[in-house]
Coordinates of C-alpha atoms in Angstrom, one line a residue:
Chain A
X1488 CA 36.2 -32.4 -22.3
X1489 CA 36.6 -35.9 -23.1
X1490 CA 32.8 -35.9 -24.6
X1491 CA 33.7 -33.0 -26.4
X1492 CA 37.1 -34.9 -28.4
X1493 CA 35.4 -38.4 -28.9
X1494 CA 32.5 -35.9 -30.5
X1495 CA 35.4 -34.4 -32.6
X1496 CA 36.5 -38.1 -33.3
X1497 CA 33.1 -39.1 -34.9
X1498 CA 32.6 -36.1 -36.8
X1499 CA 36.1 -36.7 -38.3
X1500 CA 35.3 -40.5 -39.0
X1501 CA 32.0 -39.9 -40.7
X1502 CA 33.3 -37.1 -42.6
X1503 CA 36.1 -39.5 -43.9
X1504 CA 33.7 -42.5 -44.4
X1505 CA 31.0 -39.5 -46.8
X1506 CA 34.1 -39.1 -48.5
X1507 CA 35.8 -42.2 -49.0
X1508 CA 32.0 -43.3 -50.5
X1509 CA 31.8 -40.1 -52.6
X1510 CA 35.4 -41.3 -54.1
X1511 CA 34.0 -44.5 -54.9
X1512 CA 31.5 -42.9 -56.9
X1513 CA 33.4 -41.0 -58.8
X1514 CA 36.2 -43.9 -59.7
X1515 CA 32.8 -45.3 -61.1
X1516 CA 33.9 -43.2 -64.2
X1517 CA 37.3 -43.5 -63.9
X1518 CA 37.8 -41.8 -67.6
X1519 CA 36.0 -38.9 -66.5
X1520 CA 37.5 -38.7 -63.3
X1521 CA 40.8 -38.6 -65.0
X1522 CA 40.0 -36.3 -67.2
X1523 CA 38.1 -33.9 -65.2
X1524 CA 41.4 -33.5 -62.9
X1525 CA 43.8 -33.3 -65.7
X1526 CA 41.1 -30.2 -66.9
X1527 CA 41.7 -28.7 -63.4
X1528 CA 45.2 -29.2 -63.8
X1529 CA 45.3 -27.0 -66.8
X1530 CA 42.4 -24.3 -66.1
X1531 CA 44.2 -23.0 -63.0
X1532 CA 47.4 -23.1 -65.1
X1533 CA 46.2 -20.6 -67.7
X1534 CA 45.9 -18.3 -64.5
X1535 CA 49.4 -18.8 -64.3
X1536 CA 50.4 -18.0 -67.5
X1537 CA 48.2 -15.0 -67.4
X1538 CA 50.6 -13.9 -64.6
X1539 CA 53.7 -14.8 -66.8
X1540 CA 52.1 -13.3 -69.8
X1541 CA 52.2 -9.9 -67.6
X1542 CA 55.6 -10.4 -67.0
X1543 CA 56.6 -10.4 -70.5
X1544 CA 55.8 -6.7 -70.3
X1545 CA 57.4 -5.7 -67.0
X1546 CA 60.0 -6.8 -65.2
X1547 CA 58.5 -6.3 -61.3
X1548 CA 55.3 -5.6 -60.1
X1549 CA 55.5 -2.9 -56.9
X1550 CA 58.6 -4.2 -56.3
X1551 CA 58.9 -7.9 -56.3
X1552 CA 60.2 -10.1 -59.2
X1553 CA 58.6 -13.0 -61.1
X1554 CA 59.8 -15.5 -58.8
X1555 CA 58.7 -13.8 -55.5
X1556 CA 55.4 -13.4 -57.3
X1557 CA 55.0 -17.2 -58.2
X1558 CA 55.5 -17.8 -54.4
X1559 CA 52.6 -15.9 -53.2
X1560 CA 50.7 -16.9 -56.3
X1561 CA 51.6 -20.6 -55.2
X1562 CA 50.7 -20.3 -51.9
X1563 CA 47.5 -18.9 -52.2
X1564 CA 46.5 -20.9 -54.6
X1565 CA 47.1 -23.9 -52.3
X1566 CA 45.8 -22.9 -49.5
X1567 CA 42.6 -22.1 -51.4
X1568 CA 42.7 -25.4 -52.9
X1569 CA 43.0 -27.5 -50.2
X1570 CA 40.3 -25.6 -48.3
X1571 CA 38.3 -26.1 -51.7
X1572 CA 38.8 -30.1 -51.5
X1573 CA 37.7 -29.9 -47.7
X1574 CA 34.7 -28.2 -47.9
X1575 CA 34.1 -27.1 -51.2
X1576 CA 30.4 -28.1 -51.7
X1577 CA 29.6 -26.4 -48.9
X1578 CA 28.3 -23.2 -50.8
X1579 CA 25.6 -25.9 -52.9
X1580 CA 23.7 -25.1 -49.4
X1581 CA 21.6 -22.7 -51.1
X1582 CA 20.4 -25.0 -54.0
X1583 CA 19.5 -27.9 -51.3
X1584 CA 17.6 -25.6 -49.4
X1585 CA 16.1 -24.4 -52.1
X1586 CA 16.0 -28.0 -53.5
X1587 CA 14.3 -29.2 -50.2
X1588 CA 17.3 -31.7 -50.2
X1589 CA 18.6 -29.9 -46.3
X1590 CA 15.8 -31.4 -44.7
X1591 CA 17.2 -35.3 -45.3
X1592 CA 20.2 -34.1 -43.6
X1593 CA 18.6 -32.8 -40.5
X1594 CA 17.4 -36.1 -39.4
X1595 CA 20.3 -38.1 -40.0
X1596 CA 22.4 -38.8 -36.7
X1597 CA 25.5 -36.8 -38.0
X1598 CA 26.8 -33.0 -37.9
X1599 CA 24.5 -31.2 -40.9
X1600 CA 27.8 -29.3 -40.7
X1601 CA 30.3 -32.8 -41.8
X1602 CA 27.6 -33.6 -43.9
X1603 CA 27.7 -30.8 -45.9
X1604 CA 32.0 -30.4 -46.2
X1605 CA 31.4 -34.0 -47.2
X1606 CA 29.1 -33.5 -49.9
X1607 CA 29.8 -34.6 -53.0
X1608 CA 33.6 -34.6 -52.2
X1609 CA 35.8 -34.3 -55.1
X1610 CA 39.0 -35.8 -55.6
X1611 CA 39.7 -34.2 -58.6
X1612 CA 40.6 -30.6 -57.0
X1613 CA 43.8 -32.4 -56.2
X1614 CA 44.7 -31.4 -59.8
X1615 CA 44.2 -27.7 -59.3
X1616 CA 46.2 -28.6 -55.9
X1617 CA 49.2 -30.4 -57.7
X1618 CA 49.4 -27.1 -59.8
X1619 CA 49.8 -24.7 -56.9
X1620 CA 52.2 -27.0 -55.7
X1621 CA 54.1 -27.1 -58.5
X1622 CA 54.1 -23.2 -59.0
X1623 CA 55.2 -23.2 -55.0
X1624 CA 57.5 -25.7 -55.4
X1625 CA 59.4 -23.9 -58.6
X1626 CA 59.4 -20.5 -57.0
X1627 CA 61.1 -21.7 -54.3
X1628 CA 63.8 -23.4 -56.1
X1629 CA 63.9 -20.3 -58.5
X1630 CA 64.2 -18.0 -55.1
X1631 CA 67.4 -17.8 -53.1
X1632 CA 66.0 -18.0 -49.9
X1633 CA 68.1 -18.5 -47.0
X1634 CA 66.6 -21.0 -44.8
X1635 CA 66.8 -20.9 -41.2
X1636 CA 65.2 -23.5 -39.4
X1637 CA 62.4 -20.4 -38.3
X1638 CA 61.6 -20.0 -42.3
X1639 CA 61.5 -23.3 -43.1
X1640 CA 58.9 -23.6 -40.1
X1641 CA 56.7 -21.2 -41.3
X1642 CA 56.4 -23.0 -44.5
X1643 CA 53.9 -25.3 -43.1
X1644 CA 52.7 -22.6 -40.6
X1645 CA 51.3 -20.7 -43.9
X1646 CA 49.6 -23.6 -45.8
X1647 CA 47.9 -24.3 -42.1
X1648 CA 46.7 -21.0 -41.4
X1649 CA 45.7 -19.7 -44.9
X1650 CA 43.6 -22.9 -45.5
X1651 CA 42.1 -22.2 -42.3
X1652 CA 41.4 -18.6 -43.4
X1653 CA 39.9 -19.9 -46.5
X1654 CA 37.7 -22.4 -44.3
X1655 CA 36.3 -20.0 -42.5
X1656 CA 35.2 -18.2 -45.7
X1657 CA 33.6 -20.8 -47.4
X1658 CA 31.7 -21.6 -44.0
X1659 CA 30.8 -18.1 -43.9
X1660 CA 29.5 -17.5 -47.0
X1661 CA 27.3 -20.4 -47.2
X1662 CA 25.9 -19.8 -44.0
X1663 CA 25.0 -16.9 -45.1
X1664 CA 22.5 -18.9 -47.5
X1665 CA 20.7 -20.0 -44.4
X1666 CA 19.0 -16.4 -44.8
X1667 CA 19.4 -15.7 -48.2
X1668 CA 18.5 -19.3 -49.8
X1669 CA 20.6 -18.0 -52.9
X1670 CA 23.8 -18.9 -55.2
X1671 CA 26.7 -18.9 -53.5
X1672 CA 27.9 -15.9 -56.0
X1673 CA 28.5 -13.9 -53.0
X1674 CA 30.8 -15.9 -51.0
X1675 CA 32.8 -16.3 -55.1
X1676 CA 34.0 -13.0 -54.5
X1677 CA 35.7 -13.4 -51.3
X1678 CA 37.4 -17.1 -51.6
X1679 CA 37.9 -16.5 -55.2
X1680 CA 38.5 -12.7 -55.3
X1681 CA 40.0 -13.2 -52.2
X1682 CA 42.5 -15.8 -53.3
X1683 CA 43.0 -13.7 -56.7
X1684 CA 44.0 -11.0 -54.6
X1685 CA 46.4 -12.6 -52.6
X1686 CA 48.0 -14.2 -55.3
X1687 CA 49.6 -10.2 -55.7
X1688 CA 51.9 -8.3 -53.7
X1689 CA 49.1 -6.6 -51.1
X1690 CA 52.1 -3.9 -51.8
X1691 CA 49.7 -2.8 -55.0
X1692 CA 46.7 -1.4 -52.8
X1693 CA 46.7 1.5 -51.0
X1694 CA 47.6 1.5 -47.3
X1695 CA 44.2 1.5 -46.2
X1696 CA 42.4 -1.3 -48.2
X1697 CA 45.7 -3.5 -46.5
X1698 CA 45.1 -2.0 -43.3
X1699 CA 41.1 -3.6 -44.0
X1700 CA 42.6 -6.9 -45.6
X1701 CA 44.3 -6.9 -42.1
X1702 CA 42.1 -6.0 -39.6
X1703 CA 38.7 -6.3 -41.2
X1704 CA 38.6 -9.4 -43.9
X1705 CA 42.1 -11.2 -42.5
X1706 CA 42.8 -12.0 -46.4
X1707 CA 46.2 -10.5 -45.6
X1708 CA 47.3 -13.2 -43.4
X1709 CA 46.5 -16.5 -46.0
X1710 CA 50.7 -15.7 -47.5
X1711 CA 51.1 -12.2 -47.0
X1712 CA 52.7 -11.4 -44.2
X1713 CA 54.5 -15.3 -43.5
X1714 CA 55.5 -14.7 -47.4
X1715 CA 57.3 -11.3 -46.2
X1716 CA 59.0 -13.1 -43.5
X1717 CA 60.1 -16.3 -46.1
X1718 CA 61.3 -14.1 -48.2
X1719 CA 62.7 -12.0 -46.2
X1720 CA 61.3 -8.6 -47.1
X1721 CA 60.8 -5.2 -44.6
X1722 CA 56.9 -4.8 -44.7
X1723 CA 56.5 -2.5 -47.9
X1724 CA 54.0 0.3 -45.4
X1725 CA 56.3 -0.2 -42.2
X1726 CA 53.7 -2.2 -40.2
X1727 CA 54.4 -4.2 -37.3
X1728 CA 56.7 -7.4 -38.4
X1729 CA 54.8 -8.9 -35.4
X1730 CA 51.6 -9.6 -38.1
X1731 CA 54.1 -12.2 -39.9
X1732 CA 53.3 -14.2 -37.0
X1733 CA 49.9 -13.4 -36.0
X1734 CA 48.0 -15.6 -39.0
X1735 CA 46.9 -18.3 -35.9
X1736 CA 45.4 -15.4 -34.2
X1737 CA 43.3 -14.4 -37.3
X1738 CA 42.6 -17.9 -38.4
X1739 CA 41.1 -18.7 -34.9
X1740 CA 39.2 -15.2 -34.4
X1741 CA 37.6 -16.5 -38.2
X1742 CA 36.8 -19.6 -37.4
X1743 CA 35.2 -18.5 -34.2
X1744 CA 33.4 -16.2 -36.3
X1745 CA 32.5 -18.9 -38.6
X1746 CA 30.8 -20.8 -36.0
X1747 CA 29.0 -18.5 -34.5
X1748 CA 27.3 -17.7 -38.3
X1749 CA 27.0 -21.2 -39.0
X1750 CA 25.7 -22.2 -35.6
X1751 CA 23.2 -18.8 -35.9
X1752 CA 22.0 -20.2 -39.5
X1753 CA 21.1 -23.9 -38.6
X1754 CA 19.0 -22.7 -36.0
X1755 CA 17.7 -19.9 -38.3
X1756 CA 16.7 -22.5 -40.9
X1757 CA 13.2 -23.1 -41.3
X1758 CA 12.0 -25.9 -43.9
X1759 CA 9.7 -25.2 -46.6
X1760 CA 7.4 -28.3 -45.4
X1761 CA 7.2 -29.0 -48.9
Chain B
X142 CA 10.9 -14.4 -82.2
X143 CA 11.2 -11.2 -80.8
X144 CA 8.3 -12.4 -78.5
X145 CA 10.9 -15.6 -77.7
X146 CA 13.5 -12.8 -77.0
X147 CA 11.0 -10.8 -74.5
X148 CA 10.2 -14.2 -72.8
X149 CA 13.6 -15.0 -72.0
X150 CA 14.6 -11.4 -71.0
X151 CA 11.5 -12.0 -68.2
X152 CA 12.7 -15.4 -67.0
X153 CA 16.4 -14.0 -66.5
X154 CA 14.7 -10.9 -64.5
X155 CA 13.2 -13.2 -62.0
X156 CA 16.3 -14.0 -59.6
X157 CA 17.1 -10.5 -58.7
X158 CA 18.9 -11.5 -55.4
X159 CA 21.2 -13.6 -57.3
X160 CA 22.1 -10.5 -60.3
X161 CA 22.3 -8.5 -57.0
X162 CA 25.2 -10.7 -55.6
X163 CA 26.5 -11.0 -59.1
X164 CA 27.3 -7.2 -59.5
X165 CA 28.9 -7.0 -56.5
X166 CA 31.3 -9.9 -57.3
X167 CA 31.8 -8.6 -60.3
X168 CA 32.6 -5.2 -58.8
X169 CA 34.9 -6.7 -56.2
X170 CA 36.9 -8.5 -59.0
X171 CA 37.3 -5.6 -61.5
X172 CA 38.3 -3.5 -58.2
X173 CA 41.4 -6.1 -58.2
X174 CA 42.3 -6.4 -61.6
X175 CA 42.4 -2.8 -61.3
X176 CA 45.3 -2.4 -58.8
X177 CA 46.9 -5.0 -60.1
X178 CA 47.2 -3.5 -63.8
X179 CA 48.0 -0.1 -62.1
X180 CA 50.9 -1.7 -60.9
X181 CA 51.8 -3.0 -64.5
X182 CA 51.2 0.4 -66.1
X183 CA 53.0 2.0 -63.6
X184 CA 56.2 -0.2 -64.4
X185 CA 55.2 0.1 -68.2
X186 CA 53.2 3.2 -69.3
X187 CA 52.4 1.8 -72.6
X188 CA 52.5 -1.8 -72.2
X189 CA 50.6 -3.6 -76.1
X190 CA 50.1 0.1 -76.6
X191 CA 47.8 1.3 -73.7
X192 CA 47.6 3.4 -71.5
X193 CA 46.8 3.3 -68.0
X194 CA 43.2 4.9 -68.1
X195 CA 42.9 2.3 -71.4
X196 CA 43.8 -0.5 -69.3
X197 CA 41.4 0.4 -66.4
X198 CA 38.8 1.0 -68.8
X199 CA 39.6 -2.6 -70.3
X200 CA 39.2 -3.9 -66.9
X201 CA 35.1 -2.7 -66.4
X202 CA 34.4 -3.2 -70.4
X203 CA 35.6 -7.0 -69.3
X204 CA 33.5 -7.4 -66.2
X205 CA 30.6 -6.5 -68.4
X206 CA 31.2 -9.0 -71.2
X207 CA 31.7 -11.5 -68.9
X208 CA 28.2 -12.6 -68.2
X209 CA 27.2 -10.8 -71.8
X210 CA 28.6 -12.8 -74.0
X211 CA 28.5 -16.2 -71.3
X212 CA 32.0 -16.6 -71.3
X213 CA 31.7 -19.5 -68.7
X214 CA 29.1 -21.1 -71.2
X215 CA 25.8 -21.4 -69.8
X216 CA 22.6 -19.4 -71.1
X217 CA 20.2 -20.7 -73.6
X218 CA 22.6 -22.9 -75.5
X219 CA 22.4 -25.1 -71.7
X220 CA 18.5 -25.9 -72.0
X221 CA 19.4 -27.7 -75.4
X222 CA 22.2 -29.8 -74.0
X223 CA 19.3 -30.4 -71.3
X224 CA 16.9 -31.2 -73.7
X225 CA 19.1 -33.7 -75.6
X226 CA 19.6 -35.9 -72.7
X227 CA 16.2 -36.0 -71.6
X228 CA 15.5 -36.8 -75.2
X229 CA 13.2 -33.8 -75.4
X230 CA 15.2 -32.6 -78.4
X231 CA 13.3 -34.6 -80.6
X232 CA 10.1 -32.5 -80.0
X233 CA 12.3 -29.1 -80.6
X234 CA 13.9 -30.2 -83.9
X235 CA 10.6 -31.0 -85.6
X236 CA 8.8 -27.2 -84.5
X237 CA 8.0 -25.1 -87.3
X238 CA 10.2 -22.7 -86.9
X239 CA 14.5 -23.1 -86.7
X240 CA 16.2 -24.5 -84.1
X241 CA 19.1 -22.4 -84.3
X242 CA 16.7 -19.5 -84.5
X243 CA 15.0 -20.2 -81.4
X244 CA 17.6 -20.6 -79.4
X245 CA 19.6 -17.7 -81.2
X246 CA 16.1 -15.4 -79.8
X247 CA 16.2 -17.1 -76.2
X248 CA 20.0 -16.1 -75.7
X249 CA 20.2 -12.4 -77.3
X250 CA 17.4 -12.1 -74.3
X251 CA 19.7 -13.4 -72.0
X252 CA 22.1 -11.5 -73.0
X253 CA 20.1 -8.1 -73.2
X254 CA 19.3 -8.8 -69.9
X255 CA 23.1 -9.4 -68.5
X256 CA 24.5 -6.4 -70.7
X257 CA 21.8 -4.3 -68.9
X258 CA 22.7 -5.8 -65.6
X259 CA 25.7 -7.4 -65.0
X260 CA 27.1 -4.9 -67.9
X261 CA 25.9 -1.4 -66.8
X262 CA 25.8 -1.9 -63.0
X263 CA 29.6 -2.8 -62.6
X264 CA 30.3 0.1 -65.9
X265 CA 28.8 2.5 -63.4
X266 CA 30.6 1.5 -60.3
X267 CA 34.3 1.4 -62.1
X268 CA 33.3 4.9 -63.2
X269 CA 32.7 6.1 -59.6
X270 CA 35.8 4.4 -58.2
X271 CA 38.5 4.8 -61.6
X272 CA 39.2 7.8 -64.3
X273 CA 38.0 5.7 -67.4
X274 CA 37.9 7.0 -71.5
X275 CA 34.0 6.8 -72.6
X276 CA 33.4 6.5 -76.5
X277 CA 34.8 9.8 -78.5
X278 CA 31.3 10.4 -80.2
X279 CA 28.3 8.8 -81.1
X280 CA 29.5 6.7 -84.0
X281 CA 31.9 4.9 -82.0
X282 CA 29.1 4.4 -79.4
X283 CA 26.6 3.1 -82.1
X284 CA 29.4 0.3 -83.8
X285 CA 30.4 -0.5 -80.2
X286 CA 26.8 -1.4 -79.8
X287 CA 26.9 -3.5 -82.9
X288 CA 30.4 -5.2 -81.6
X289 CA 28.8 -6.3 -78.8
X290 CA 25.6 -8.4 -80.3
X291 CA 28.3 -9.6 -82.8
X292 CA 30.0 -10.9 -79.6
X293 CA 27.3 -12.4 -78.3
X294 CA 26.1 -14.0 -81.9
X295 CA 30.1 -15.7 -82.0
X296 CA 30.2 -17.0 -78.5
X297 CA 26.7 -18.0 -78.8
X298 CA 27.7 -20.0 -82.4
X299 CA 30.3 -21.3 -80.2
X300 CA 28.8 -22.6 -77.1
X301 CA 25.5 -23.6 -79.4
X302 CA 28.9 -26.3 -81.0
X303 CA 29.6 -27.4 -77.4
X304 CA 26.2 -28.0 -76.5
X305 CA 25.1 -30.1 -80.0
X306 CA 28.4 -32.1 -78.8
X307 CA 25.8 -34.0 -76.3
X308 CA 24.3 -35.9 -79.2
X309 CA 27.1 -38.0 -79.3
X310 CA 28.3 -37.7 -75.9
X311 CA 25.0 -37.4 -74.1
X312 CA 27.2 -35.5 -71.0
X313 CA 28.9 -32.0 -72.3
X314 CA 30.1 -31.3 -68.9
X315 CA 34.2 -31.8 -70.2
X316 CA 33.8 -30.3 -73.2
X317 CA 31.8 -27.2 -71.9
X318 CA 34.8 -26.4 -69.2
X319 CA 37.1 -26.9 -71.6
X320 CA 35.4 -24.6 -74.1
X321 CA 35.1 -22.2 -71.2
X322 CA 38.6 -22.0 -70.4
X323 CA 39.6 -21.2 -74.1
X324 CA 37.1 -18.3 -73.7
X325 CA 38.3 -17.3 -70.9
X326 CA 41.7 -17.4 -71.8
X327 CA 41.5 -16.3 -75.7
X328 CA 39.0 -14.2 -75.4
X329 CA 41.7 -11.4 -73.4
X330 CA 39.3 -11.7 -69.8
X331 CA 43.0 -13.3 -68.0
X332 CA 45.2 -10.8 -69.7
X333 CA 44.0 -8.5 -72.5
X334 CA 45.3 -10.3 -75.8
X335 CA 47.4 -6.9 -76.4
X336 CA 49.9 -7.8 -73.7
X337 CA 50.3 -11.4 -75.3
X338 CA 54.3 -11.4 -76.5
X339 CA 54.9 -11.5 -80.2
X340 CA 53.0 -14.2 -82.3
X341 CA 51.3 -15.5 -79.8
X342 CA 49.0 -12.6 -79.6
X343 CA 48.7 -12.2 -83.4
X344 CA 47.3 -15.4 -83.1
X345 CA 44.8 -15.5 -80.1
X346 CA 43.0 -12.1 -82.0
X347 CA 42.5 -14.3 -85.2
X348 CA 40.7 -17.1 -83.2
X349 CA 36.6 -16.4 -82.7
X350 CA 37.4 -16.1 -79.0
X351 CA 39.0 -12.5 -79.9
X352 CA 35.8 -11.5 -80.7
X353 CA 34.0 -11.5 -77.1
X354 CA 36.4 -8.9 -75.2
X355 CA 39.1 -7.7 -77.3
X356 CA 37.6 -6.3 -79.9
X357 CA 34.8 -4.6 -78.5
X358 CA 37.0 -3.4 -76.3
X359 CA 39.0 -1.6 -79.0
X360 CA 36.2 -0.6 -80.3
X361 CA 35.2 1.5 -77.5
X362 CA 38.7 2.8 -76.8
X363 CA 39.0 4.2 -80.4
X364 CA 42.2 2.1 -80.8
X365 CA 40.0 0.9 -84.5
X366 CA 39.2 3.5 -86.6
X367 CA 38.6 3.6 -90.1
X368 CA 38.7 1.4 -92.6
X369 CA 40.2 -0.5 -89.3
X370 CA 37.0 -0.3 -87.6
X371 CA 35.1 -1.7 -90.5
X372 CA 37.4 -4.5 -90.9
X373 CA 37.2 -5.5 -86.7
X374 CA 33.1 -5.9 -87.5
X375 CA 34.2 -7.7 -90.7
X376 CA 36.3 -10.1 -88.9
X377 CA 32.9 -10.5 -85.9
X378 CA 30.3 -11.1 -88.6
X379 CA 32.8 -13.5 -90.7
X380 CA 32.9 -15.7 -87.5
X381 CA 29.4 -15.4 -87.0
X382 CA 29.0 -16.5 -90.3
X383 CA 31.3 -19.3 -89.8
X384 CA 29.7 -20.7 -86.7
X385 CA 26.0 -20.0 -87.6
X386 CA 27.0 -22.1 -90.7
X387 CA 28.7 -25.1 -88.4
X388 CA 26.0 -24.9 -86.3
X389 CA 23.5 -25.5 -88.7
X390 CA 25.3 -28.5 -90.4
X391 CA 25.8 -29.9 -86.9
X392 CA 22.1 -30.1 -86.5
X393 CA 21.2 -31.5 -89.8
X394 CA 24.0 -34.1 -89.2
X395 CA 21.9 -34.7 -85.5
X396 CA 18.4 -34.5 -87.3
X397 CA 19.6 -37.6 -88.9
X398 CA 20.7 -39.2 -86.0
X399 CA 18.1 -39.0 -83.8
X400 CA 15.4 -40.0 -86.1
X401 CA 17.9 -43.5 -86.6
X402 CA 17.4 -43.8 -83.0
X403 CA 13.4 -43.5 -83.3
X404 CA 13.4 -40.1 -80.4

């Protein structure tokens, strides 16, 4: 046990001291640096205004208003961003297998796993971060919510477990590469699409595609089901109201899942010997 | 350069697991888009004058622009922003044959390729899973057809711009995302340009961008007829003309420059 959390303790440093250099290099260019995030900034904000662009033409979507709509856009958005600026390199696996580039990593005495989160780590993402924020943020000042202390709690309790969720994912999909050696298009469509679709009342699919985004790919649990407890909303297809809780459940069953694939793939890899 | 064009097709060919994992992604995101605008056609049956089988249909034709037309840049027009910083360039602009006709063959490969990949693959799959309006008869079909290499001809003028940018700024990386997003954005892929509320739409279908989605898109749901339908491939190859034009003056102004800095 004790092994096992000062193990946990050097992974953790080394992965902050990879990305503490990668910052380093990228304050190199601080113009580009500034710039790049400021893009960020404004690329995921066009998705936003897509969103208010739809409003102009209705007034609710299945049910749920503007503001209700910018909350679970919010939310999703930041929990996909924050998994993004922990790991988001991961999915370049593919390329440095295929690059040969892996096989440096094997022999150094660190995790290949922190290593990889590590890679490249870019501190720019924060601007596609700051803009979830600020959508979250607004919608909850636009939203009359009546906050119990139990509401306000599961605040952070959805950011944890839907950035978890995403975590997983990523983790997944490029382990996935270990057999495939190939772009990380795959994984795109479920953190992207995933985070696309959550960033919509599930209340637009039919019962049994949730009942899949539930049981099958957890995708439900990143804001649904905490959002329908914020905002204080019966579940639109009567299902338990237990689920609004259950996201730790689904995060850790993931994760688990994630580790297994990830764990599987390493020892799957074999190197090119070129 | 139709041997160019059959050359690039074969390159693109090559990496069938990856167009493999494309189609699905592509599948899985027009899937979403497609309950999402369900719910917004539910709430307004004609919403910028759709329908909801229009809308649906909207949804696949943009899945199979997407990689058609490049909308997140990419394609040929990348190997020259390659070869400008590797100083290669200079070897490519004194060939004797164009330039802009080169790379104009390697990218309508490209994008043969994608239209009969990442186009038809997804088409067919939306078809399966959504009621969707096909073209009324085979005129429509045949201009459609033409719409689309007009498409590809404008975005190509305009990521051919982004990519001559590295002449001067050696790294196109900011100016390629940002010319992405306005793609993405303008060209109606986010939200089709018909739901854009009052001049702000008006605008976004005069800028080039209109040209990769939303007016192919017309074209194929019969909403341009006519004298109409001549003057949507009027507006295509007047911005074709436009950016071929730019294009070329852009690389005469760069023929100059790097000969001054001796290759």
């Amino acid at each position: 046990m004790a092994s096992g959390i000062s193990a946990a303790g050097w992974n953790l440093r080394t992965y902050l001291l990879l990305a503490r250099m990668w910052i380093r290099v990228s304050m190199t260019y601080r113009a580009s640096f500034v710039t790049l995030t400021v893009g960020q900034f404004f690329i995921t904000g066009l998705d936003f205004i897509g969103i208010a662009i739809l409003f102009s033409n209705v007034d609710a979507l299945a049910g749920f208003s503007f503001s209700e709509v910018a909350f679970l856009y919010g939310g999703s958005a930041l929990c996909l961003g924050l998994a993004d600026l922990v790991l988001g390199n991961i999915e370049k696996l593919g390329t440095r297998i295929r690059m040969g580039t892996f096989d440096a990593m094997l022999v150094r005495p660190v995790s290949v796993f922190v290593q990889m989160c590590a890679d490249e780590f870019a501190l720019r993402r924060l601007g596609r971060i700051a803009q979830a924020a600020g959508v979250f943020v607004w919608s909850v000042v636009a939203l009359d919510i009546d906050w119990t202390a139990s509401r306000v709690a599961m605040v952070p309790y959805l950011v944890g477990t839907g950035t978890v969720i995403f975590l997983a994912l990523f983790t997944i999909g490029a382990a996935v590469q270990f057999w495939t050696a190939e772009s990380s298009e795959l994984s795109n469509a479920f953190t992207y699409g995933g985070s696309t679709l959550a960033q919509f009342p599930l209340s637009i699919y039919p019962r049994e595609a949730v009942k899949a985004l539930t049981f099958v790919v957890p995708l439900g649990f990143v804001n649904w089901y905490p959002s329908l407890y914020i905002l204080d909303r019966p579940d639109p297809f009567g299902f338990p109201a237990v689920l609004q809780f259950a996201g730790a459940i689904a995060a850790a069953l993931l994760s688990l899942l994630a580790a297994v694939v990830w764990r599987r793939g390493t020892r799957h890899y074999q190197s090119t010997g070129s | 350069m139709v041997c160019r064009r059959r050359l690039s097709f074969r390159r693109y060919s090559t990496y069938r697991a990856a167009t493999l994992a494309g189609i699905f992604t592509n599948c899985v995101f027009g899937v979403i888009i497609c309950f999402t605008y369900m719910a917004v056609w539910r709430q307004n049956p004609t919403a910028g004058g759709y329908d909801v089988t229009d809308a649906l249909t909207y949804v696949w034709l943009g899945q199979a622009m997407l990689m058609t037309v490049a909308m997140w840049s990419g394609g040929a027009t990348d190997d020259l922003a390659a070869r400008i910083r590797s100083g290669d360039v200079a070897l490519d602009l004194h060939r004797p044959v164009s330039l802009l006709g080169w790379y104009l063959a390697c990218d309508l490969g490209r994008a043969c390729y994608h239209l009969l990949t990442r186009g038809v693959a997804p088409t067919i799959v939306g078809s399966l899973l959504f009621d969707l309006r096909y073209p009324q008869d085979a005129l429509t079909g045949l201009v459609f057809a033409l719409s689309v290499t007009l498409a590809v001809t404008v975005s190509f003028g305009v990521r051919m711009l982004v990519s001559a940018s590295a002449f001067w700024l050696v790294d196109d990386t900011g100016v390629k995302q940002l010319a992405a997003v306005c793609a993405f954005f303008f060209s109606g892929m986010t939200v089709p340009l018909v739901l854009f509320p009052g001049w702000t739409g008006e605008v976004a279908s005069l800028l080039p961008w209109a040209s990769y989605l939303q007016v192919p898109a017309d074209v194929w749901l019969g909403k341009r007829t006519g004298l109409d339908l001549i003057g949507a491939l009027g507006f295509q190859a007047l911005w074709t003309a436009i950016l071929l034009w730019a294009c070329s003056a852009v690389l005469r102004l760069a023929n100059r420059k790097v000969v001054v800095q001796g290759g």
